[in-house]
mmCIF file of C-alpha atoms in Angstrom:
data_model
loop_
_atom_site.group_PDB
_atom_site.id
_atom_site.type_symbol
_atom_site.label_atom_id
_atom_site.label_comp_id
_atom_site.label_asym_id
_atom_site.label_seq_id
_atom_site.Cartn_x
_atom_site.Cartn_y
_atom_site.Cartn_z
ATOM 1 C CA MET A 1365 101.211 -81.632 206.451
ATOM 2 C CA LYS A 1366 100.759 -78.804 203.965
ATOM 3 C CA ILE A 1367 104.230 -79.462 202.569
ATOM 4 C CA LEU A 1368 103.378 -83.158 202.094
ATOM 5 C CA LEU A 1369 100.217 -82.236 200.165
ATOM 6 C CA TRP A 1370 102.199 -79.827 197.975
ATOM 7 C CA ILE A 1371 104.766 -82.529 197.207
ATOM 8 C CA LEU A 1372 101.989 -84.995 196.333
ATOM 9 C CA PHE A 1373 100.264 -82.385 194.134
ATOM 10 C CA SER A 1374 103.567 -81.596 192.375
ATOM 11 C CA VAL A 1375 104.242 -85.284 191.721
ATOM 12 C CA ILE A 1376 100.751 -85.723 190.213
ATOM 13 C CA ILE A 1377 101.132 -82.618 188.031
ATOM 14 C CA PHE A 1378 104.590 -83.771 186.897
ATOM 15 C CA SER A 1379 103.311 -87.268 186.098
ATOM 16 C CA VAL A 1380 100.350 -85.990 184.098
ATOM 17 C CA THR A 1381 102.309 -83.372 182.152
ATOM 18 C CA GLY A 1382 105.183 -85.813 181.691
ATOM 19 C CA CYS A 1383 102.973 -88.132 179.637
ATOM 20 C CA SER A 1384 101.550 -85.440 177.400
ATOM 21 C CA GLU A 1385 102.439 -86.158 173.780
ATOM 22 C CA ASN A 1386 103.919 -83.128 172.094
ATOM 23 C CA ASP A 1387 104.900 -84.902 168.893
ATOM 24 C CA LYS A 1388 102.086 -86.847 167.214
ATOM 25 C CA THR A 1389 104.377 -88.298 164.537
ATOM 26 C CA VAL A 1390 104.874 -91.483 166.526
ATOM 27 C CA ASN A 1391 101.883 -93.062 168.224
ATOM 28 C CA LEU A 1392 103.068 -95.098 171.185
ATOM 29 C CA GLY A 1393 100.378 -97.588 172.062
ATOM 30 C CA PRO A 1394 99.531 -99.060 175.474
ATOM 31 C CA GLY A 1395 102.271 -101.393 176.658
ATOM 32 C CA VAL A 1396 104.829 -99.627 174.478
ATOM 33 C CA LYS A 1397 105.184 -96.263 176.181
ATOM 34 C CA ASN A 1398 106.058 -95.752 179.856
ATOM 35 C CA ASP A 1399 103.355 -96.365 182.407
ATOM 36 C CA SER A 1400 101.917 -93.208 183.932
ATOM 37 C CA LEU A 1401 98.892 -92.174 185.951
ATOM 38 C CA THR A 1402 96.774 -92.150 182.809
ATOM 39 C CA ASN A 1403 98.432 -95.135 181.132
ATOM 40 C CA ASN A 1404 98.867 -98.237 183.239
ATOM 41 C CA ALA A 1405 97.418 -101.725 183.530
ATOM 42 C CA VAL A 1406 94.614 -100.649 185.892
ATOM 43 C CA VAL A 1407 93.541 -97.522 183.998
ATOM 44 C CA ASN A 1408 93.880 -99.268 180.630
ATOM 45 C CA SER A 1409 91.633 -102.168 181.593
ATOM 46 C CA ILE A 1410 88.986 -99.637 182.730
ATOM 47 C CA ALA A 1411 89.470 -97.714 179.481
ATOM 48 C CA TYR A 1412 89.034 -100.931 177.427
ATOM 49 C CA ALA A 1413 85.868 -101.825 179.330
ATOM 50 C CA GLY A 1414 84.539 -98.284 178.895
ATOM 51 C CA SER A 1415 85.369 -98.327 175.198
ATOM 52 C CA ALA A 1416 83.506 -101.606 174.725
ATOM 53 C CA LEU A 1417 80.564 -100.274 176.763
ATOM 54 C CA LEU A 1418 80.357 -97.079 174.718
ATOM 55 C CA GLY A 1419 80.676 -99.022 171.475
ATOM 56 C CA GLU A 1420 83.404 -96.741 170.182
ATOM 57 C CA GLY A 1421 84.360 -97.075 166.543
ATOM 58 C CA VAL A 1422 86.117 -95.391 163.671
ATOM 59 C CA ASP A 1423 85.744 -91.787 162.496
ATOM 60 C CA VAL A 1424 86.647 -90.024 159.250
ATOM 61 C CA ASP A 1425 88.704 -86.838 159.704
ATOM 62 C CA GLU A 1426 89.654 -85.733 156.242
ATOM 63 C CA ILE A 1427 88.823 -86.571 152.647
ATOM 64 C CA SER A 1428 91.097 -85.300 149.873
ATOM 65 C CA LYS A 1429 90.554 -85.567 146.147
ATOM 66 C CA ARG A 1430 92.909 -84.943 143.268
ATOM 67 C CA TYR A 1431 93.513 -85.973 139.682
ATOM 68 C CA ASN A 1432 96.780 -87.845 139.160
ATOM 69 C CA GLU A 1433 99.149 -87.416 136.200
ATOM 70 C CA ASN A 1434 97.056 -89.841 134.108
ATOM 71 C CA GLY A 1435 93.904 -87.823 134.767
ATOM 72 C CA LEU A 1436 92.466 -90.424 137.145
ATOM 73 C CA LEU A 1437 90.524 -89.233 140.178
ATOM 74 C CA GLU A 1438 92.177 -90.221 143.461
ATOM 75 C CA LEU A 1439 90.525 -90.052 146.850
ATOM 76 C CA GLN A 1440 92.313 -90.355 150.160
ATOM 77 C CA VAL A 1441 90.448 -90.965 153.388
ATOM 78 C CA LYS A 1442 92.119 -90.166 156.709
ATOM 79 C CA GLY A 1443 90.570 -91.008 160.027
ATOM 80 C CA HIS A 1444 91.124 -92.347 163.488
ATOM 81 C CA ASN A 1445 89.975 -95.155 165.722
ATOM 82 C CA ASN A 1446 88.186 -93.895 168.855
ATOM 83 C CA SER A 1447 88.127 -97.374 170.325
ATOM 84 C CA GLN A 1448 90.775 -98.988 172.506
ATOM 85 C CA PHE A 1449 90.439 -102.131 170.386
ATOM 86 C CA THR A 1450 91.750 -102.880 166.910
ATOM 87 C CA LYS A 1451 89.026 -102.145 164.379
ATOM 88 C CA ARG A 1452 88.842 -104.002 161.099
ATOM 89 C CA PHE A 1453 86.474 -103.127 158.324
ATOM 90 C CA TRP A 1454 85.951 -103.381 154.588
ATOM 91 C CA TYR A 1455 85.448 -100.500 152.191
ATOM 92 C CA ARG A 1456 84.254 -100.454 148.611
ATOM 93 C CA PRO A 1457 84.462 -97.522 146.195
ATOM 94 C CA GLU A 1458 81.670 -96.879 143.717
ATOM 95 C CA TRP A 1459 82.764 -94.691 140.819
ATOM 96 C CA ILE A 1460 80.388 -92.273 139.169
ATOM 97 C CA ASP A 1461 80.745 -90.603 135.771
ATOM 98 C CA ALA A 1462 79.767 -87.071 134.699
ATOM 99 C CA ASP A 1463 76.193 -88.204 133.959
ATOM 100 C CA GLY A 1464 75.797 -89.651 137.445
ATOM 101 C CA MET A 1465 75.985 -93.218 136.174
ATOM 102 C CA THR A 1466 77.873 -95.906 138.101
ATOM 103 C CA ILE A 1467 81.034 -97.173 136.417
ATOM 104 C CA SER A 1468 81.386 -100.926 136.586
ATOM 105 C CA SER A 1469 84.877 -101.909 137.686
ATOM 106 C CA ARG A 1470 86.870 -104.707 139.304
ATOM 107 C CA THR A 1471 88.275 -102.070 141.648
ATOM 108 C CA SER A 1472 84.786 -101.690 143.118
ATOM 109 C CA THR A 1473 85.391 -104.649 145.363
ATOM 110 C CA TRP A 1474 85.550 -104.937 149.157
ATOM 111 C CA LEU A 1475 89.032 -104.039 150.385
ATOM 112 C CA PRO A 1476 90.281 -104.437 153.964
ATOM 113 C CA VAL A 1477 91.435 -101.858 156.535
ATOM 114 C CA SER A 1478 92.841 -102.642 159.963
ATOM 115 C CA VAL A 1479 93.536 -99.956 162.555
ATOM 116 C CA THR A 1480 94.864 -100.509 166.051
ATOM 117 C CA GLY A 1481 93.244 -98.927 169.097
ATOM 118 C CA LYS A 1482 93.437 -95.115 169.383
ATOM 119 C CA SER A 1483 95.388 -94.922 166.116
ATOM 120 C CA LYS A 1484 95.052 -93.164 162.814
ATOM 121 C CA TYR A 1485 94.394 -94.827 159.476
ATOM 122 C CA ASN A 1486 94.264 -93.828 155.865
ATOM 123 C CA PHE A 1487 93.480 -95.461 152.556
ATOM 124 C CA LYS A 1488 93.505 -94.285 148.979
ATOM 125 C CA VAL A 1489 91.383 -95.294 146.017
ATOM 126 C CA VAL A 1490 92.156 -94.609 142.366
ATOM 127 C CA ALA A 1491 89.482 -94.329 139.685
ATOM 128 C CA PRO A 1492 89.498 -97.117 137.102
ATOM 129 C CA THR A 1493 89.016 -94.669 134.230
ATOM 130 C CA THR A 1494 89.297 -90.955 133.457
ATOM 131 C CA LYS A 1495 85.499 -90.923 133.038
ATOM 132 C CA ALA A 1496 85.063 -91.083 136.835
ATOM 133 C CA VAL A 1497 84.314 -87.667 138.343
ATOM 134 C CA ASP A 1498 83.001 -88.706 141.751
ATOM 135 C CA VAL A 1499 83.158 -91.616 144.163
ATOM 136 C CA LYS A 1500 81.104 -92.957 147.032
ATOM 137 C CA ILE A 1501 82.700 -95.192 149.645
ATOM 138 C CA ASP A 1502 80.695 -97.902 151.335
ATOM 139 C CA THR A 1503 81.915 -99.733 154.438
ATOM 140 C CA LYS A 1504 80.991 -102.919 156.254
ATOM 141 C CA LYS A 1505 82.135 -104.660 159.398
ATOM 142 C CA TRP A 1506 84.892 -107.256 159.132
ATOM 143 C CA GLU A 1507 83.223 -110.344 160.606
ATOM 144 C CA MET B 294 55.562 -158.163 153.863
ATOM 145 C CA LYS B 295 54.724 -155.097 155.934
ATOM 146 C CA SER B 296 58.352 -154.542 156.934
ATOM 147 C CA LYS B 297 59.471 -154.790 153.268
ATOM 148 C CA LEU B 298 56.890 -152.173 152.285
ATOM 149 C CA LEU B 299 58.028 -149.880 155.076
ATOM 150 C CA CYS B 300 61.618 -150.335 154.017
ATOM 151 C CA ILE B 301 60.789 -149.384 150.404
ATOM 152 C CA ILE B 302 58.857 -146.296 151.561
ATOM 153 C CA PHE B 303 61.756 -145.265 153.817
ATOM 154 C CA LEU B 304 64.310 -145.679 151.038
ATOM 155 C CA THR B 305 62.142 -143.751 148.569
ATOM 156 C CA LEU B 306 61.764 -140.910 151.071
ATOM 157 C CA ALA B 307 65.495 -140.883 151.794
ATOM 158 C CA VAL B 308 66.352 -140.667 148.072
ATOM 159 C CA CYS B 309 63.760 -137.918 147.542
ATOM 160 C CA LEU B 310 64.980 -135.851 150.472
ATOM 161 C CA SER B 311 68.658 -136.151 149.562
ATOM 162 C CA GLY B 312 67.808 -135.269 145.960
ATOM 163 C CA CYS B 313 65.960 -132.168 147.126
ATOM 164 C CA GLU B 314 69.020 -130.657 148.855
ATOM 165 C CA GLU B 315 68.645 -126.930 148.437
ATOM 166 C CA SER B 316 71.236 -124.991 146.485
ATOM 167 C CA VAL B 317 71.710 -121.297 147.154
ATOM 168 C CA ARG B 318 72.810 -118.671 144.684
ATOM 169 C CA ILE B 319 75.794 -116.691 145.934
ATOM 170 C CA ASP B 320 75.343 -112.957 146.416
ATOM 171 C CA THR B 321 78.654 -111.998 144.808
ATOM 172 C CA VAL B 322 78.143 -108.300 145.603
ATOM 173 C CA ASN B 323 77.601 -108.649 149.356
ATOM 174 C CA ASP B 324 78.621 -112.178 150.207
ATOM 175 C CA GLU B 325 78.060 -112.645 153.958
ATOM 176 C CA ALA B 326 79.308 -116.245 153.960
ATOM 177 C CA LYS B 327 82.284 -117.152 156.122
ATOM 178 C CA ASP B 328 85.731 -117.354 154.593
ATOM 179 C CA VAL B 329 87.017 -120.654 153.250
ATOM 180 C CA VAL B 330 90.540 -122.002 153.705
ATOM 181 C CA ASP B 331 91.025 -122.393 149.961
ATOM 182 C CA LEU B 332 91.041 -119.478 147.539
ATOM 183 C CA ASP B 333 87.609 -118.452 146.330
ATOM 184 C CA TYR B 334 86.274 -115.758 144.003
ATOM 185 C CA ARG B 335 86.395 -113.140 146.783
ATOM 186 C CA ASP B 336 90.146 -113.597 147.072
ATOM 187 C CA PHE B 337 90.676 -113.297 143.324
ATOM 188 C CA ASP B 338 88.480 -110.165 143.233
ATOM 189 C CA LEU B 339 90.451 -108.672 146.119
ATOM 190 C CA VAL B 340 93.813 -109.456 144.490
ATOM 191 C CA ALA B 341 92.709 -108.131 141.085
ATOM 192 C CA GLY B 342 91.244 -104.993 142.732
ATOM 193 C CA GLN B 343 94.392 -104.218 144.730
ATOM 194 C CA MET B 344 96.727 -104.975 141.807
ATOM 195 C CA THR B 345 94.763 -102.754 139.436
ATOM 196 C CA GLN B 346 94.515 -99.901 141.953
ATOM 197 C CA SER B 347 98.269 -100.005 142.448
ATOM 198 C CA MET B 348 99.013 -100.146 138.725
ATOM 199 C CA LEU B 349 96.687 -97.235 137.930
ATOM 200 C CA ALA B 350 98.088 -95.147 140.802
ATOM 201 C CA SER B 351 101.693 -95.793 139.736
ATOM 202 C CA GLY B 352 101.325 -93.680 136.583
ATOM 203 C CA ILE B 353 103.140 -96.205 134.343
ATOM 204 C CA LEU B 354 100.243 -96.318 131.896
ATOM 205 C CA LYS B 355 101.124 -93.149 130.026
ATOM 206 C CA ASN B 356 100.894 -92.414 126.289
ATOM 207 C CA ASN B 357 98.587 -95.381 125.661
ATOM 208 C CA PRO B 358 101.193 -98.185 125.795
ATOM 209 C CA VAL B 359 100.513 -101.646 124.368
ATOM 210 C CA VAL B 360 100.633 -104.255 127.108
ATOM 211 C CA SER B 361 101.137 -107.994 126.694
ATOM 212 C CA THR B 362 100.545 -110.657 129.300
ATOM 213 C CA GLY B 363 103.359 -113.121 129.709
ATOM 214 C CA GLN B 364 103.733 -116.081 132.005
ATOM 215 C CA ILE B 365 102.068 -116.202 135.411
ATOM 216 C CA LEU B 366 103.659 -119.115 137.252
ATOM 217 C CA ASN B 367 101.501 -121.093 139.634
ATOM 218 C CA LEU B 368 103.960 -122.448 142.206
ATOM 219 C CA THR B 369 101.239 -123.595 144.585
ATOM 220 C CA THR B 370 99.963 -127.144 144.957
ATOM 221 C CA ARG B 371 96.487 -125.806 144.158
ATOM 222 C CA ARG B 372 95.007 -125.717 140.696
ATOM 223 C CA ILE B 373 94.747 -122.001 140.021
ATOM 224 C CA ASP B 374 93.473 -120.749 136.697
ATOM 225 C CA THR B 375 96.074 -118.008 136.268
ATOM 226 C CA PRO B 376 94.655 -116.765 132.914
ATOM 227 C CA ALA B 377 91.340 -116.180 134.723
ATOM 228 C CA LEU B 378 93.054 -113.998 137.320
ATOM 229 C CA ILE B 379 95.054 -112.047 134.771
ATOM 230 C CA ALA B 380 91.927 -111.609 132.625
ATOM 231 C CA LYS B 381 90.406 -109.505 135.423
ATOM 232 C CA ILE B 382 93.448 -107.220 135.394
ATOM 233 C CA GLU B 383 93.523 -107.050 131.577
ATOM 234 C CA GLU B 384 89.833 -106.107 131.647
ATOM 235 C CA GLU B 385 90.591 -103.162 133.930
ATOM 236 C CA ILE B 386 93.562 -102.028 131.831
ATOM 237 C CA ILE B 387 91.375 -102.005 128.704
ATOM 238 C CA ASN B 388 88.460 -100.281 130.472
ATOM 239 C CA SER B 389 90.760 -97.615 131.927
ATOM 240 C CA GLY B 390 91.352 -96.298 128.405
ATOM 241 C CA LEU B 391 94.974 -95.639 129.366
ATOM 242 C CA ALA B 392 96.546 -98.634 127.628
ATOM 243 C CA SER B 393 95.815 -101.349 125.066
ATOM 244 C CA VAL B 394 96.271 -105.076 125.562
ATOM 245 C CA THR B 395 97.611 -107.216 122.709
ATOM 246 C CA SER B 396 96.309 -110.672 121.755
ATOM 247 C CA ALA B 397 99.090 -111.206 119.210
ATOM 248 C CA VAL B 398 101.791 -112.297 121.638
ATOM 249 C CA GLY B 399 101.856 -113.423 125.239
ATOM 250 C CA GLY B 400 101.589 -116.311 127.630
ATOM 251 C CA ARG B 401 98.993 -119.046 128.047
ATOM 252 C CA GLY B 402 95.448 -117.822 127.551
ATOM 253 C CA SER B 403 96.334 -114.347 126.350
ATOM 254 C CA VAL B 404 97.013 -115.057 122.659
ATOM 255 C CA ASP B 405 94.169 -115.116 120.152
ATOM 256 C CA SER B 406 95.241 -117.765 117.609
ATOM 257 C CA MET B 407 93.033 -116.176 114.928
ATOM 258 C CA VAL B 408 95.530 -113.297 114.670
ATOM 259 C CA HIS B 409 98.086 -115.819 113.358
ATOM 260 C CA ASP B 410 95.644 -118.181 111.586
ATOM 261 C CA ILE B 411 94.423 -115.432 109.270
ATOM 262 C CA ARG B 412 98.007 -114.613 108.359
ATOM 263 C CA GLU B 413 98.593 -118.228 107.372
ATOM 264 C CA VAL B 414 95.563 -117.994 105.084
ATOM 265 C CA ARG B 415 97.186 -115.020 103.353
ATOM 266 C CA GLU B 416 100.003 -117.264 102.113
ATOM 267 C CA SER B 417 97.791 -120.270 101.322
ATOM 268 C CA ASP B 418 96.101 -121.453 98.115
ATOM 269 C CA TYR B 419 92.649 -120.434 99.275
ATOM 270 C CA ALA B 420 93.596 -116.829 100.074
ATOM 271 C CA ASP B 421 91.751 -115.783 96.932
ATOM 272 C CA GLU B 422 88.517 -117.059 98.539
ATOM 273 C CA PHE B 423 88.565 -113.889 100.633
ATOM 274 C CA LYS B 424 87.672 -110.485 99.276
ATOM 275 C CA GLU B 425 90.789 -108.665 98.248
ATOM 276 C CA GLY B 426 92.223 -106.338 100.858
ATOM 277 C CA THR B 427 90.233 -107.782 103.769
ATOM 278 C CA ILE B 428 92.971 -110.139 104.984
ATOM 279 C CA ALA B 429 95.272 -108.446 107.505
ATOM 280 C CA GLY B 430 98.370 -107.272 105.705
ATOM 281 C CA LYS B 431 101.960 -107.427 106.805
ATOM 282 C CA GLY B 432 103.287 -104.807 109.175
ATOM 283 C CA ASN B 433 100.008 -104.180 110.969
ATOM 284 C CA LEU B 434 100.643 -105.883 114.293
ATOM 285 C CA ILE B 435 101.687 -103.567 117.095
ATOM 286 C CA ALA B 436 104.406 -104.902 119.362
ATOM 287 C CA PRO B 437 103.925 -104.474 123.107
ATOM 288 C CA SER B 438 105.981 -101.948 125.004
ATOM 289 C CA TYR B 439 105.148 -103.434 128.422
ATOM 290 C CA ASN B 440 104.761 -107.019 129.568
ATOM 291 C CA ILE B 441 102.970 -108.288 132.659
ATOM 292 C CA SER B 442 104.372 -111.376 134.327
ATOM 293 C CA GLY B 443 104.229 -112.863 137.767
ATOM 294 C CA ARG B 444 103.928 -115.823 140.040
ATOM 295 C CA ILE B 445 101.726 -117.232 142.752
ATOM 296 C CA PHE B 446 103.148 -119.275 145.571
ATOM 297 C CA HIS B 447 101.896 -120.457 148.920
ATOM 298 C CA ARG B 448 103.188 -121.564 152.285
ATOM 299 C CA GLU B 449 101.516 -123.669 154.924
ATOM 300 C CA VAL B 450 102.589 -123.062 158.507
ATOM 301 C CA GLU B 451 101.521 -125.178 161.453
ATOM 302 C CA PHE B 452 99.577 -122.907 163.781
ATOM 303 C CA TYR B 453 98.735 -123.589 167.398
ATOM 304 C CA ASN B 454 95.579 -125.475 168.374
ATOM 305 C CA GLN B 455 96.105 -127.908 165.468
ATOM 306 C CA LYS B 456 95.304 -125.223 162.960
ATOM 307 C CA THR B 457 97.191 -124.430 159.788
ATOM 308 C CA GLN B 458 98.076 -121.007 158.478
ATOM 309 C CA TYR B 459 97.778 -120.725 154.701
ATOM 310 C CA GLU B 460 99.673 -117.898 153.038
ATOM 311 C CA TYR B 461 99.038 -117.191 149.362
ATOM 312 C CA TYR B 462 101.406 -114.709 147.723
ATOM 313 C CA PHE B 463 100.425 -113.064 144.455
ATOM 314 C CA GLN B 464 103.289 -111.232 142.764
ATOM 315 C CA LEU B 465 102.902 -109.271 139.553
ATOM 316 C CA MET B 466 105.427 -107.147 137.691
ATOM 317 C CA VAL B 467 105.433 -104.947 134.615
ATOM 318 C CA THR B 468 108.599 -104.808 132.512
ATOM 319 C CA ASP B 469 109.463 -102.181 129.916
ATOM 320 C CA ILE B 470 110.317 -104.501 127.002
ATOM 321 C CA SER B 471 112.631 -102.055 125.199
ATOM 322 C CA SER B 472 114.833 -101.337 128.205
ATOM 323 C CA GLY B 473 114.229 -104.521 130.191
ATOM 324 C CA LEU B 474 113.609 -102.401 133.261
ATOM 325 C CA ARG B 475 110.923 -103.335 135.721
ATOM 326 C CA VAL B 476 108.619 -100.333 136.032
ATOM 327 C CA TRP B 477 106.041 -101.687 138.490
ATOM 328 C CA GLN B 478 105.786 -104.551 140.943
ATOM 329 C CA LYS B 479 103.301 -105.526 143.611
ATOM 330 C CA GLU B 480 102.730 -108.357 146.025
ATOM 331 C CA VAL B 481 99.370 -109.104 147.600
ATOM 332 C CA LEU B 482 99.205 -111.585 150.457
ATOM 333 C CA VAL B 483 96.028 -113.494 151.209
ATOM 334 C CA GLY B 484 96.373 -115.198 154.585
ATOM 335 C CA LYS B 485 93.976 -117.667 156.198
ATOM 336 C CA ARG B 486 93.899 -119.908 159.237
ATOM 337 C CA GLY B 487 91.804 -122.961 159.634
#
């Protein structure tokens, strides 16, 4: 009996460690990678329901700024989707000059982002003029 | 008699009510209205925004080049005011301070005829009506080093549930006129179903 329990325990440990992702370069989504104890039709449907119940959404992980070769401010936003569902949203940059005044620009328009469940996303905005020294990003839900 | 009077009152009311149909000003900054199957101003803003972002990020606008706007072909069955779309991009190029846009040469809507009209005056009999030295002289026009051209085309695909998928492709390219090499190109797809 003890041997049977040990075998069962070993199988569970092997299954769980076998699905750990060492390399994050490729994100294998549900239905793409092999089924495992933590990734199968039953667990996934519970995870989707839980995600919807918790109202999970998108997070921002990293914001990087730099000036490109033309002296234009560039801002890159990297983040991830906590939700199991694809999240779509709009973002709009608002450029600000050295005096804190808003710079009117066609590039300050709503632009779309779409990120699949449990995936990473990134987008980059480029200032419309060298006068821009700062930027604020606004977002809204994609209806 | 009574029924005629009622009929007149009813008709008057109907005309009044239909004439009073409320119009609503669009909030062009935060338009919450649903998308339309055809292209509207939001699509043109999105295309112009993405095109400009890409062009500015590419780094082609170095050393203050002069840019002309050539032909933008509308290969769709829709009436699209292509000069209006390109005007948004020209506006951003000028405002960026990184390049200049010429009105001396170019495609439809981008040439200012006055540049050439005033030069015709120079050779005419009434040139002496103008104060000496105020008419643009020869050799002052600056030729463009880059030219913007492009095309817009669309496809309609039958979608399930008796819906149609509308795909609008906006393609722009910038060519280095001296070498003929294409230095920038971008396609923006606006897709709708309805």
